[in-house]
Coordinates of N, CA and C in Angstrom, one line a residue:
Chain A
M1 N 0.8 -1.2 0.0 CA 0.0 0.0 0.0 C 0.9 1.3 0.0
P2 N 1.6 1.5 -1.1 CA 2.4 2.7 -1.1 C 1.5 3.9 -1.3
K3 N 2.0 5.1 -0.8 CA 1.2 6.3 -1.0 C 1.5 6.8 -2.4
V4 N 0.6 7.7 -2.8 CA 0.7 8.4 -4.1 C 0.8 9.9 -3.9
N5 N 1.8 10.5 -4.6 CA 1.9 11.9 -4.5 C 1.3 12.5 -5.8
L6 N 0.3 13.3 -5.6 CA -0.4 13.8 -6.8 C 0.4 14.6 -7.8
S7 N 1.2 15.6 -7.3 CA 1.9 16.4 -8.2 C 3.0 15.6 -9.0
E8 N 3.6 14.7 -8.3 CA 4.5 13.8 -9.1 C 3.8 13.1 -10.2
K9 N 2.6 12.5 -9.9 CA 1.9 11.8 -10.9 C 1.4 12.7 -12.1
F10 N 0.9 13.9 -11.7 CA 0.5 14.8 -12.8 C 1.7 15.2 -13.7
S11 N 2.9 15.3 -13.1 CA 4.0 15.7 -14.0 C 4.4 14.6 -14.9
Q12 N 3.9 13.4 -14.7 CA 4.3 12.2 -15.5 C 3.3 12.0 -16.6
I13 N 2.2 12.7 -16.6 CA 1.1 12.5 -17.6 C 1.6 13.2 -18.9
P14 N 1.8 12.4 -20.0 CA 2.4 13.0 -21.2 C 1.4 13.8 -22.0
E15 N 0.2 13.6 -22.0 CA -0.8 14.2 -22.9 C -1.9 14.9 -22.2
L16 N -2.5 15.9 -22.9 CA -3.7 16.5 -22.4 C -4.9 15.6 -22.8
W17 N -6.0 15.7 -22.0 CA -7.2 15.0 -22.3 C -7.1 13.5 -22.3
S18 N -6.1 13.0 -21.6 CA -5.9 11.6 -21.6 C -5.7 11.1 -20.1
P19 N -6.9 10.8 -19.5 CA -6.8 10.5 -18.1 C -6.0 9.2 -17.8
R20 N -5.3 9.2 -16.7 CA -4.6 8.0 -16.3 C -5.1 7.5 -14.9
I21 N -5.1 6.2 -14.7 CA -5.6 5.6 -13.5 C -4.6 5.7 -12.4
A22 N -5.0 6.3 -11.3 CA -4.0 6.4 -10.1 C -4.4 5.5 -9.0
A23 N -5.7 5.0 -9.0 CA -6.1 4.1 -7.9 C -7.4 3.4 -8.4
E24 N -7.6 2.2 -7.9 CA -8.8 1.5 -8.1 C -9.4 1.0 -6.7
L25 N -10.6 1.3 -6.4 CA -11.2 0.9 -5.2 C -12.7 0.8 -5.3
N26 N -13.2 -0.3 -4.8 CA -14.7 -0.5 -4.8 C -15.4 -0.3 -6.1
G27 N -14.7 -0.8 -7.2 CA -15.3 -0.7 -8.5 C -15.2 0.7 -9.2
Q28 N -14.4 1.5 -8.5 CA -14.2 2.9 -9.0 C -12.8 3.1 -9.4
Y29 N -12.5 4.0 -10.3 CA -11.2 4.5 -10.6 C -11.0 5.9 -10.1
L30 N -9.9 6.2 -9.5 CA -9.5 7.6 -9.3 C -8.5 7.8 -10.4
K31 N -8.9 8.8 -11.3 CA -8.1 9.1 -12.4 C -7.5 10.5 -12.3
L32 N -6.4 10.8 -13.0 CA -5.8 12.1 -13.0 C -5.7 12.5 -14.5
A33 N -6.0 13.8 -14.7 CA -6.0 14.3 -16.0 C -5.5 15.7 -16.1
R34 N -4.7 16.0 -17.1 CA -4.3 17.4 -17.5 C -5.2 17.8 -18.6
L35 N -5.9 18.9 -18.4 CA -6.8 19.4 -19.4 C -6.5 20.8 -19.8
K36 N -6.7 21.1 -21.1 CA -6.6 22.5 -21.6 C -7.4 22.6 -22.9
G37 N -8.2 23.6 -23.0 CA -9.1 23.8 -24.2 C -10.5 23.3 -23.9
E38 N -11.2 23.1 -25.0 CA -12.6 22.7 -24.8 C -12.8 21.2 -25.1
F39 N -13.5 20.5 -24.3 CA -13.8 19.1 -24.6 C -15.2 19.1 -25.3
I40 N -15.7 17.9 -25.5 CA -17.0 17.8 -26.2 C -18.2 17.7 -25.2
W41 N -19.3 18.0 -25.7 CA -20.5 17.8 -24.9 C -20.8 16.3 -24.8
H42 N -21.1 15.8 -23.6 CA -21.4 14.4 -23.5 C -22.1 14.1 -22.2
Q43 N -22.5 12.9 -22.0 CA -23.1 12.5 -20.7 C -22.8 11.0 -20.5
H44 N -22.9 10.7 -19.2 CA -22.7 9.3 -18.8 C -24.0 8.7 -18.3
Q45 N -24.5 7.8 -19.1 CA -25.9 7.3 -18.8 C -26.1 6.8 -17.4
A46 N -25.2 6.0 -16.9 CA -25.4 5.3 -15.6 C -24.3 5.6 -14.6
E47 N -23.6 6.7 -14.8 CA -22.4 6.9 -13.9 C -22.3 8.4 -13.5
D48 N -22.3 8.6 -12.2 CA -22.0 9.9 -11.7 C -20.5 10.1 -11.8
E49 N -20.1 11.4 -11.9 CA -18.7 11.7 -12.2 C -18.2 12.9 -11.3
L50 N -17.2 12.7 -10.6 CA -16.7 13.8 -9.7 C -15.5 14.4 -10.3
F51 N -15.4 15.7 -10.4 CA -14.3 16.5 -10.8 C -13.7 17.3 -9.6
L52 N -12.5 17.0 -9.2 CA -11.8 17.8 -8.1 C -10.6 18.5 -8.7
V53 N -10.6 19.8 -8.6 CA -9.4 20.5 -9.2 C -8.3 20.6 -8.2
V54 N -7.1 20.3 -8.7 CA -5.9 20.3 -7.8 C -5.1 21.5 -8.2
Q55 N -5.1 22.0 -9.4 CA -4.3 23.1 -9.8 C -5.0 23.7 -11.1
G56 N -5.1 25.1 -11.1 CA -5.7 25.7 -12.2 C -7.2 26.0 -12.0
E57 N -7.9 26.2 -13.1 CA -9.3 26.6 -13.1 C -10.0 25.8 -14.2
L58 N -11.1 25.1 -13.8 CA -11.9 24.3 -14.8 C -13.3 24.8 -14.8
K59 N -13.8 25.1 -16.0 CA -15.2 25.4 -16.2 C -15.9 24.1 -16.6
I60 N -17.0 23.8 -15.9 CA -17.9 22.7 -16.3 C -19.2 23.4 -16.8
Q61 N -19.4 23.2 -18.1 CA -20.6 23.8 -18.7 C -21.7 22.8 -18.6
F62 N -22.9 23.2 -18.3 CA -24.1 22.4 -18.4 C -25.0 23.2 -19.5
R63 N -26.1 22.6 -19.9 CA -26.9 23.2 -21.0 C -27.4 24.5 -20.5
K64 N -27.7 24.7 -19.2 CA -28.4 26.0 -18.8 C -27.6 26.7 -17.7
S65 N -26.4 26.2 -17.4 CA -25.6 26.9 -16.3 C -24.2 26.4 -16.5
E66 N -23.3 27.0 -15.6 CA -21.9 26.5 -15.6 C -21.4 26.8 -14.2
E67 N -20.3 26.0 -13.9 CA -19.6 26.3 -12.6 C -18.1 26.4 -12.9
V68 N -17.4 27.2 -12.2 CA -16.0 27.4 -12.4 C -15.3 26.8 -11.1
L69 N -14.5 25.8 -11.3 CA -13.9 25.1 -10.2 C -12.4 25.6 -10.1
R70 N -12.0 25.9 -8.9 CA -10.6 26.3 -8.7 C -10.0 25.3 -7.7
A71 N -8.7 25.4 -7.5 CA -8.0 24.4 -6.7 C -8.7 24.2 -5.3
G72 N -9.0 22.9 -5.0 CA -9.7 22.7 -3.7 C -11.2 22.7 -3.8
E73 N -11.7 22.7 -5.1 CA -13.1 22.7 -5.3 C -13.5 21.5 -6.1
F74 N -14.7 20.9 -5.8 CA -15.1 19.8 -6.6 C -16.6 19.9 -6.9
L75 N -17.0 19.1 -7.8 CA -18.4 19.0 -8.3 C -18.7 17.6 -8.7
V76 N -20.0 17.2 -8.5 CA -20.4 15.9 -9.0 C -21.4 16.1 -10.1
V77 N -21.1 15.5 -11.3 CA -22.0 15.6 -12.4 C -22.9 14.3 -12.3
P78 N -24.2 14.5 -12.0 CA -25.0 13.2 -11.9 C -25.1 12.5 -13.3
R79 N -25.4 11.2 -13.2 CA -25.6 10.5 -14.4 C -26.7 11.1 -15.3
G80 N -26.5 11.0 -16.6 CA -27.5 11.5 -17.5 C -27.5 13.0 -17.7
V81 N -26.6 13.7 -17.1 CA -26.6 15.2 -17.3 C -25.5 15.6 -18.3
E82 N -25.9 16.2 -19.3 CA -24.9 16.6 -20.4 C -24.0 17.7 -19.8
H83 N -22.7 17.6 -20.1 CA -21.7 18.5 -19.6 C -20.6 18.6 -20.5
R84 N -19.8 19.7 -20.4 CA -18.6 19.9 -21.2 C -17.6 20.6 -20.3
P85 N -16.4 20.0 -20.1 CA -15.3 20.7 -19.4 C -14.5 21.6 -20.4
V86 N -14.2 22.8 -19.8 CA -13.5 23.8 -20.6 C -12.4 24.4 -19.7
A87 N -11.2 24.5 -20.2 CA -10.1 25.1 -19.4 C -9.3 26.0 -20.3
E88 N -9.3 27.3 -19.9 CA -8.5 28.3 -20.7 C -7.0 28.0 -20.6
E89 N -6.6 27.8 -19.4 CA -5.2 27.4 -19.1 C -5.2 26.0 -18.6
E90 N -4.0 25.4 -18.6 CA -3.9 23.9 -18.2 C -4.4 23.8 -16.7
V91 N -5.2 22.7 -16.5 CA -5.7 22.4 -15.2 C -5.4 21.0 -14.9
H92 N -5.1 20.7 -13.6 CA -4.9 19.4 -13.1 C -6.1 18.9 -12.3
V93 N -6.7 17.8 -12.7 CA -8.0 17.4 -12.2 C -8.0 16.0 -11.7
I94 N -8.6 15.7 -10.6 CA -8.9 14.3 -10.2 C -10.3 14.0 -10.6
L95 N -10.4 12.8 -11.2 CA -11.7 12.3 -11.6 C -12.0 11.1 -10.8
L96 N -13.3 11.0 -10.4 CA -13.7 9.8 -9.7 C -14.9 9.2 -10.3
E97 N -14.9 8.0 -10.8 CA -16.0 7.4 -11.5 C -15.9 5.9 -11.5
P98 N -17.0 5.2 -11.9 CA -16.9 3.7 -12.0 C -15.8 3.3 -13.0
T99 N -15.3 2.1 -12.9 CA -14.2 1.6 -13.8 C -14.8 1.5 -15.2
S100 N -16.1 1.4 -15.4 CA -16.7 1.3 -16.7 C -16.8 2.6 -17.5
T101 N -16.6 3.8 -16.8 CA -16.9 5.1 -17.4 C -15.9 5.4 -18.6
V102 N -16.4 5.8 -19.7 CA -15.6 6.3 -20.8 C -15.6 7.8 -20.9
N103 N -14.4 8.4 -21.1 CA -14.3 9.8 -21.0 C -15.3 10.6 -21.9
T104 N -15.6 10.1 -23.0 CA -16.5 10.9 -23.9 C -18.0 10.4 -23.8
G105 N -18.3 9.6 -22.7 CA -19.6 9.2 -22.4 C -20.2 8.4 -23.6
E106 N -21.4 8.8 -24.1 CA -22.1 8.1 -25.1 C -21.5 8.3 -26.5
I107 N -20.5 9.3 -26.6 CA -19.9 9.6 -27.9 C -18.7 8.8 -28.2
R108 N -18.4 8.4 -29.4 CA -17.1 7.8 -29.8 C -16.5 8.7 -30.9
D109 N -15.4 9.3 -30.5 CA -14.7 10.1 -31.6 C -13.2 10.0 -31.3
E110 N -12.4 10.9 -31.9 CA -10.9 10.8 -31.8 C -10.5 11.1 -30.4
R111 N -11.3 11.7 -29.6 CA -10.9 12.0 -28.2 C -11.3 10.9 -27.2
T112 N -12.0 9.9 -27.7 CA -12.3 8.7 -26.8 C -11.1 7.9 -26.4
R113 N -11.0 7.6 -25.2 CA -9.9 6.8 -24.6 C -10.4 5.6 -24.0
L114 N -10.2 4.4 -24.7 CA -10.8 3.2 -24.2 C -9.7 2.3 -23.5
D115 N -8.5 2.6 -23.8 CA -7.4 1.7 -23.2 C -6.6 2.5 -22.2
L116 N -7.3 2.8 -21.1 CA -6.7 3.7 -20.1 C -5.5 3.0 -19.4
K117 N -4.4 3.8 -19.3 CA -3.2 3.3 -18.6 C -3.1 3.8 -17.2
W118 N -2.4 3.1 -16.4 CA -2.1 3.5 -15.0 C -0.9 4.5 -15.1
I119 N -0.9 5.3 -14.0 CA 0.3 6.2 -13.9 C 0.9 5.9 -12.5
Chain B
M1 N -26.4 21.2 -9.4 CA -25.0 20.7 -9.2 C -24.1 21.8 -8.7
P2 N -24.3 22.3 -7.5 CA -23.4 23.3 -7.0 C -22.0 22.8 -6.7
K3 N -21.0 23.6 -6.9 CA -19.6 23.1 -6.5 C -19.4 23.2 -5.0
V4 N -18.4 22.5 -4.5 CA -18.1 22.4 -3.1 C -16.7 22.9 -2.9
N5 N -16.5 23.8 -2.0 CA -15.2 24.3 -1.6 C -14.7 23.6 -0.4
L6 N -13.6 22.8 -0.5 CA -13.1 22.0 0.6 C -12.8 22.8 1.8
S7 N -12.1 23.8 1.7 CA -11.6 24.5 3.0 C -12.8 25.1 3.7
E8 N -13.8 25.6 2.9 CA -15.1 26.1 3.6 C -15.7 25.0 4.4
K9 N -15.8 23.8 3.8 CA -16.5 22.7 4.4 C -15.7 22.2 5.6
F10 N -14.4 22.1 5.5 CA -13.6 21.7 6.7 C -13.8 22.6 7.9
S11 N -13.9 23.9 7.5 CA -14.0 24.9 8.6 C -15.3 24.8 9.3
Q12 N -16.3 24.1 8.7 CA -17.6 23.9 9.4 C -17.8 22.6 10.1
I13 N -16.7 21.8 10.1 CA -16.8 20.5 10.8 C -16.5 20.8 12.3
P14 N -17.5 20.5 13.2 CA -17.4 21.0 14.6 C -16.4 20.1 15.4
E15 N -16.3 18.8 15.1 CA -15.7 17.8 15.9 C -14.5 17.1 15.2
L16 N -13.5 16.7 16.0 CA -12.5 15.8 15.5 C -13.1 14.4 15.4
W17 N -12.5 13.6 14.5 CA -12.9 12.2 14.3 C -14.4 11.9 14.1
S18 N -15.0 12.9 13.4 CA -16.4 12.8 13.1 C -16.6 13.1 11.6
P19 N -16.4 12.1 10.7 CA -16.5 12.4 9.3 C -17.9 13.0 8.9
R20 N -17.9 13.9 8.0 CA -19.1 14.4 7.4 C -19.2 14.1 5.9
I21 N -20.4 13.8 5.4 CA -20.5 13.5 4.0 C -20.6 14.8 3.2
A22 N -19.7 14.8 2.1 CA -19.7 16.0 1.3 C -20.2 15.6 -0.1
A23 N -20.3 14.4 -0.5 CA -20.8 14.0 -1.8 C -21.2 12.5 -1.8
E24 N -22.2 12.2 -2.6 CA -22.5 10.7 -2.8 C -22.5 10.5 -4.3
L25 N -21.8 9.4 -4.7 CA -21.8 9.1 -6.1 C -21.5 7.6 -6.3
N26 N -22.3 7.0 -7.1 CA -22.1 5.6 -7.5 C -22.0 4.7 -6.2
G27 N -22.8 4.9 -5.2 CA -22.8 4.1 -4.0 C -21.6 4.4 -3.1
Q28 N -20.9 5.4 -3.4 CA -19.8 5.8 -2.5 C -20.1 7.2 -1.8
Y29 N -19.5 7.4 -0.7 CA -19.5 8.7 -0.1 C -18.1 9.3 -0.1
L30 N -18.0 10.6 -0.4 CA -16.8 11.3 -0.2 C -17.1 12.1 1.1
K31 N -16.2 11.8 2.1 CA -16.4 12.3 3.4 C -15.2 13.2 3.7
L32 N -15.4 14.2 4.6 CA -14.4 15.1 5.1 C -14.2 14.9 6.6
A33 N -13.0 14.8 7.0 CA -12.8 14.6 8.5 C -11.6 15.5 9.0
R34 N -11.7 16.0 10.2 CA -10.6 16.6 10.9 C -10.2 15.6 11.9
L35 N -8.9 15.3 11.9 CA -8.3 14.3 12.8 C -7.2 14.8 13.6
K36 N -7.1 14.4 14.8 CA -5.9 14.7 15.6 C -5.8 13.7 16.8
G37 N -4.6 13.1 16.9 CA -4.5 12.1 17.9 C -4.4 10.7 17.3
E38 N -4.6 9.7 18.1 CA -4.6 8.3 17.6 C -6.0 7.7 17.5
F39 N -6.3 7.1 16.4 CA -7.5 6.4 16.3 C -7.3 4.9 16.8
I40 N -8.3 4.1 16.6 CA -8.2 2.7 17.0 C -7.7 1.8 15.8
W41 N -7.1 0.7 16.1 CA -6.9 -0.3 15.1 C -8.2 -0.9 14.6
H42 N -8.4 -1.0 13.3 CA -9.6 -1.6 12.8 C -9.4 -2.0 11.3
Q43 N -10.4 -2.7 10.8 CA -10.3 -3.0 9.4 C -11.8 -3.0 8.8
H44 N -11.9 -2.9 7.5 CA -13.2 -2.9 6.8 C -13.2 -4.2 6.0
Q45 N -14.0 -5.1 6.4 CA -14.0 -6.5 5.8 C -14.2 -6.5 4.3
A46 N -15.1 -5.6 3.8 CA -15.4 -5.7 2.3 C -15.3 -4.4 1.6
E47 N -14.6 -3.4 2.2 CA -14.5 -2.1 1.6 C -13.1 -1.6 1.6
D48 N -12.7 -1.1 0.4 CA -11.4 -0.4 0.3 C -11.7 1.1 0.7
E49 N -10.7 1.7 1.3 CA -10.8 3.0 1.8 C -9.7 3.9 1.4
L50 N -10.0 5.1 0.8 CA -9.0 6.0 0.3 C -8.9 7.2 1.3
F51 N -7.7 7.5 1.7 CA -7.3 8.7 2.5 C -6.6 9.7 1.6
L52 N -7.1 10.9 1.4 CA -6.3 11.9 0.7 C -6.2 13.1 1.6
V53 N -4.9 13.5 1.9 CA -4.7 14.6 2.8 C -4.7 15.9 2.1
V54 N -5.5 16.8 2.7 CA -5.7 18.2 2.1 C -4.8 19.2 2.9
Q55 N -4.6 19.0 4.2 CA -3.8 19.9 5.0 C -3.3 19.1 6.2
G56 N -2.0 19.3 6.5 CA -1.4 18.6 7.6 C -0.7 17.3 7.2
E57 N -0.6 16.5 8.2 CA 0.2 15.2 8.0 C -0.5 14.1 8.8
L58 N -0.7 13.0 8.0 CA -1.4 11.9 8.6 C -0.6 10.6 8.5
K59 N -0.4 10.0 9.6 CA 0.3 8.7 9.6 C -0.7 7.6 9.5
I60 N -0.6 6.6 8.6 CA -1.4 5.5 8.6 C -0.5 4.3 9.0
Q61 N -0.8 3.7 10.1 CA -0.1 2.6 10.6 C -0.7 1.3 10.1
F62 N 0.1 0.4 9.7 CA -0.3 -1.0 9.4 C 0.5 -1.9 10.4
R63 N 0.1 -3.1 10.5 CA 0.8 -4.0 11.5 C 2.3 -4.1 11.3
K64 N 2.7 -4.0 10.1 CA 4.2 -4.2 9.9 C 4.8 -3.0 9.1
S65 N 4.1 -2.0 8.9 CA 4.7 -0.8 8.2 C 3.9 0.4 8.5
E66 N 4.3 1.6 7.9 CA 3.4 2.7 8.1 C 3.8 3.7 6.9
E67 N 2.8 4.6 6.6 CA 3.1 5.6 5.6 C 2.7 7.0 6.2
V68 N 3.4 8.0 5.9 CA 3.1 9.3 6.3 C 2.6 10.1 5.1
L69 N 1.4 10.6 5.1 CA 0.8 11.3 4.0 C 0.8 12.8 4.3
R70 N 1.2 13.6 3.4 CA 1.2 15.0 3.5 C 0.2 15.6 2.5
A71 N 0.0 16.9 2.5 CA -1.0 17.5 1.6 C -0.7 17.1 0.2
G72 N -1.8 16.6 -0.5 CA -1.6 16.2 -1.9 C -1.1 14.8 -2.1
E73 N -1.2 14.0 -1.0 CA -0.8 12.6 -1.1 C -2.0 11.7 -0.7
F74 N -2.2 10.6 -1.3 CA -3.2 9.7 -0.9 C -2.7 8.2 -0.8
L75 N -3.6 7.4 -0.3 CA -3.3 6.0 -0.1 C -4.6 5.2 0.0
V76 N -4.6 4.1 -0.6 CA -5.8 3.2 -0.5 C -5.5 2.1 0.5
V77 N -6.3 1.9 1.5 CA -6.2 0.8 2.4 C -7.2 -0.3 1.8
P78 N -6.6 -1.4 1.4 CA -7.5 -2.4 0.8 C -8.3 -3.1 1.9
R79 N -9.5 -3.6 1.5 CA -10.4 -4.3 2.4 C -9.6 -5.4 3.2
G80 N -10.0 -5.5 4.4 CA -9.4 -6.6 5.2 C -8.0 -6.3 5.8
V81 N -7.5 -5.1 5.6 CA -6.2 -4.8 6.1 C -6.3 -3.9 7.3
E82 N -5.8 -4.4 8.4 CA -5.8 -3.6 9.7 C -5.0 -2.3 9.6
H83 N -5.6 -1.2 10.1 CA -4.8 0.0 10.0 C -5.3 0.9 11.1
R84 N -4.4 1.9 11.4 CA -4.7 2.9 12.4 C -4.2 4.3 12.0
P85 N -5.1 5.3 11.8 CA -4.7 6.6 11.5 C -4.2 7.3 12.8
V86 N -3.1 8.1 12.6 CA -2.5 8.8 13.7 C -2.1 10.2 13.2
A87 N -2.5 11.3 13.9 CA -2.1 12.6 13.5 C -1.6 13.4 14.7
E88 N -0.3 13.8 14.7 CA 0.2 14.5 15.8 C -0.4 15.9 15.9
E89 N -0.6 16.5 14.8 CA -1.3 17.8 14.7 C -2.5 17.6 13.9
E90 N -3.4 18.6 14.0 CA -4.7 18.4 13.2 C -4.5 18.3 11.7
V91 N -5.2 17.4 11.1 CA -5.1 17.1 9.7 C -6.5 17.1 9.1
H92 N -6.5 17.6 7.9 CA -7.8 17.6 7.1 C -7.7 16.5 6.0
V93 N -8.7 15.6 6.0 CA -8.6 14.4 5.2 C -9.9 14.2 4.4
I94 N -9.7 13.9 3.1 CA -10.8 13.4 2.3 C -10.8 11.9 2.4
L95 N -12.0 11.3 2.7 CA -12.1 9.8 2.7 C -13.1 9.5 1.6
L96 N -12.8 8.4 1.0 CA -13.6 7.9 -0.1 C -13.9 6.4 0.1
E97 N -15.2 6.0 0.3 CA -15.5 4.6 0.6 C -16.9 4.4 0.3
P98 N -17.4 3.1 0.3 CA -18.8 2.8 0.1 C -19.7 3.5 1.1
T99 N -20.9 3.7 0.8 CA -21.9 4.3 1.7 C -22.1 3.5 3.0
S100 N -21.7 2.2 2.8 CA -21.9 1.2 4.0 C -20.8 1.3 5.0
T101 N -19.7 1.9 4.7 CA -18.5 1.9 5.6 C -18.7 2.6 6.9
V102 N -18.3 1.9 8.0 CA -18.4 2.5 9.3 C -17.0 2.9 9.7
N103 N -16.8 4.0 10.3 CA -15.5 4.6 10.6 C -14.6 3.6 11.4
T104 N -15.2 2.9 12.3 CA -14.4 2.0 13.2 C -14.3 0.6 12.7
G105 N -14.8 0.4 11.4 CA -14.7 -1.0 10.8 C -15.5 -2.0 11.6
E106 N -14.9 -3.1 12.0 CA -15.5 -4.2 12.7 C -15.7 -3.9 14.2
I107 N -15.2 -2.8 14.7 CA -15.2 -2.5 16.1 C -16.4 -1.6 16.4
R108 N -17.1 -1.7 17.5 CA -18.1 -0.7 17.9 C -17.7 -0.2 19.3
D109 N -17.4 1.1 19.4 CA -17.0 1.7 20.7 C -17.5 3.2 20.6
E110 N -17.0 3.9 21.6 CA -17.5 5.3 21.7 C -17.1 6.2 20.6
R111 N -16.1 5.7 19.8 CA -15.7 6.5 18.6 C -16.5 6.1 17.3
T112 N -17.3 5.1 17.4 CA -18.1 4.7 16.2 C -19.1 5.8 15.9
R113 N -19.2 6.1 14.6 CA -20.2 7.1 14.1 C -21.1 6.4 13.1
L114 N -22.4 6.1 13.5 CA -23.3 5.4 12.7 C -24.3 6.4 12.0
D115 N -24.4 7.6 12.5 CA -25.4 8.5 12.0 C -24.7 9.7 11.3
L116 N -24.1 9.4 10.2 CA -23.3 10.4 9.6 C -24.1 11.6 9.1
K117 N -23.7 12.7 9.3 CA -24.4 13.9 8.8 C -23.7 14.5 7.5
W118 N -24.4 15.1 6.7 CA -23.9 15.9 5.6 C -23.3 17.2 6.0
I119 N -22.4 17.7 5.3 CA -21.8 19.1 5.6 C -22.0 19.9 4.3

């Protein structure tokens, strides 16, 4: 049971928009991601998704509202709710969701990551 | 889906060793706790437990080893593994575990918290 240092792990993530698995527990993955720019609108049919910002600023857009998360702030996107993450500058985010969750939800495109690696 | 600011929430927790629920997702609770001193040895038979330190320093003792977590570090205690959290000074910790998890694991004593409140 070795501990994990978040900033060490974030510094090892080579790509933007490519979450890496940092822990697995109770059927959930704790993932780390470096984000910058606009993602796509998507939803997760049967999975709630937590975003916790570690560094930087992340906007989560919903169809009729938005929230801006800064370091030390989190938000749960309930299953079935369309959302789009947007980051003007690079942001480091912890994601928490079931091991079955796909980053682009119901969409499959060039940003879909199905073969998640551990970090 | 309002965002949650961790330091605001920690400042509202009135007691040590009394985790509060800050989010529920996919059958899991994200809990916040202020800890200081020594807890009891215990284990969770069927539940993995994540400790993520937000502020301060938390020692997690195992029967044959220990880890010291500082801000930005986490550790997963796998189900069935005896452990004891110890904090010399006050520490703010995020816990992540199934909604069924009891803080003292298989033990019931005056430190057991069965009626968890939201914060």
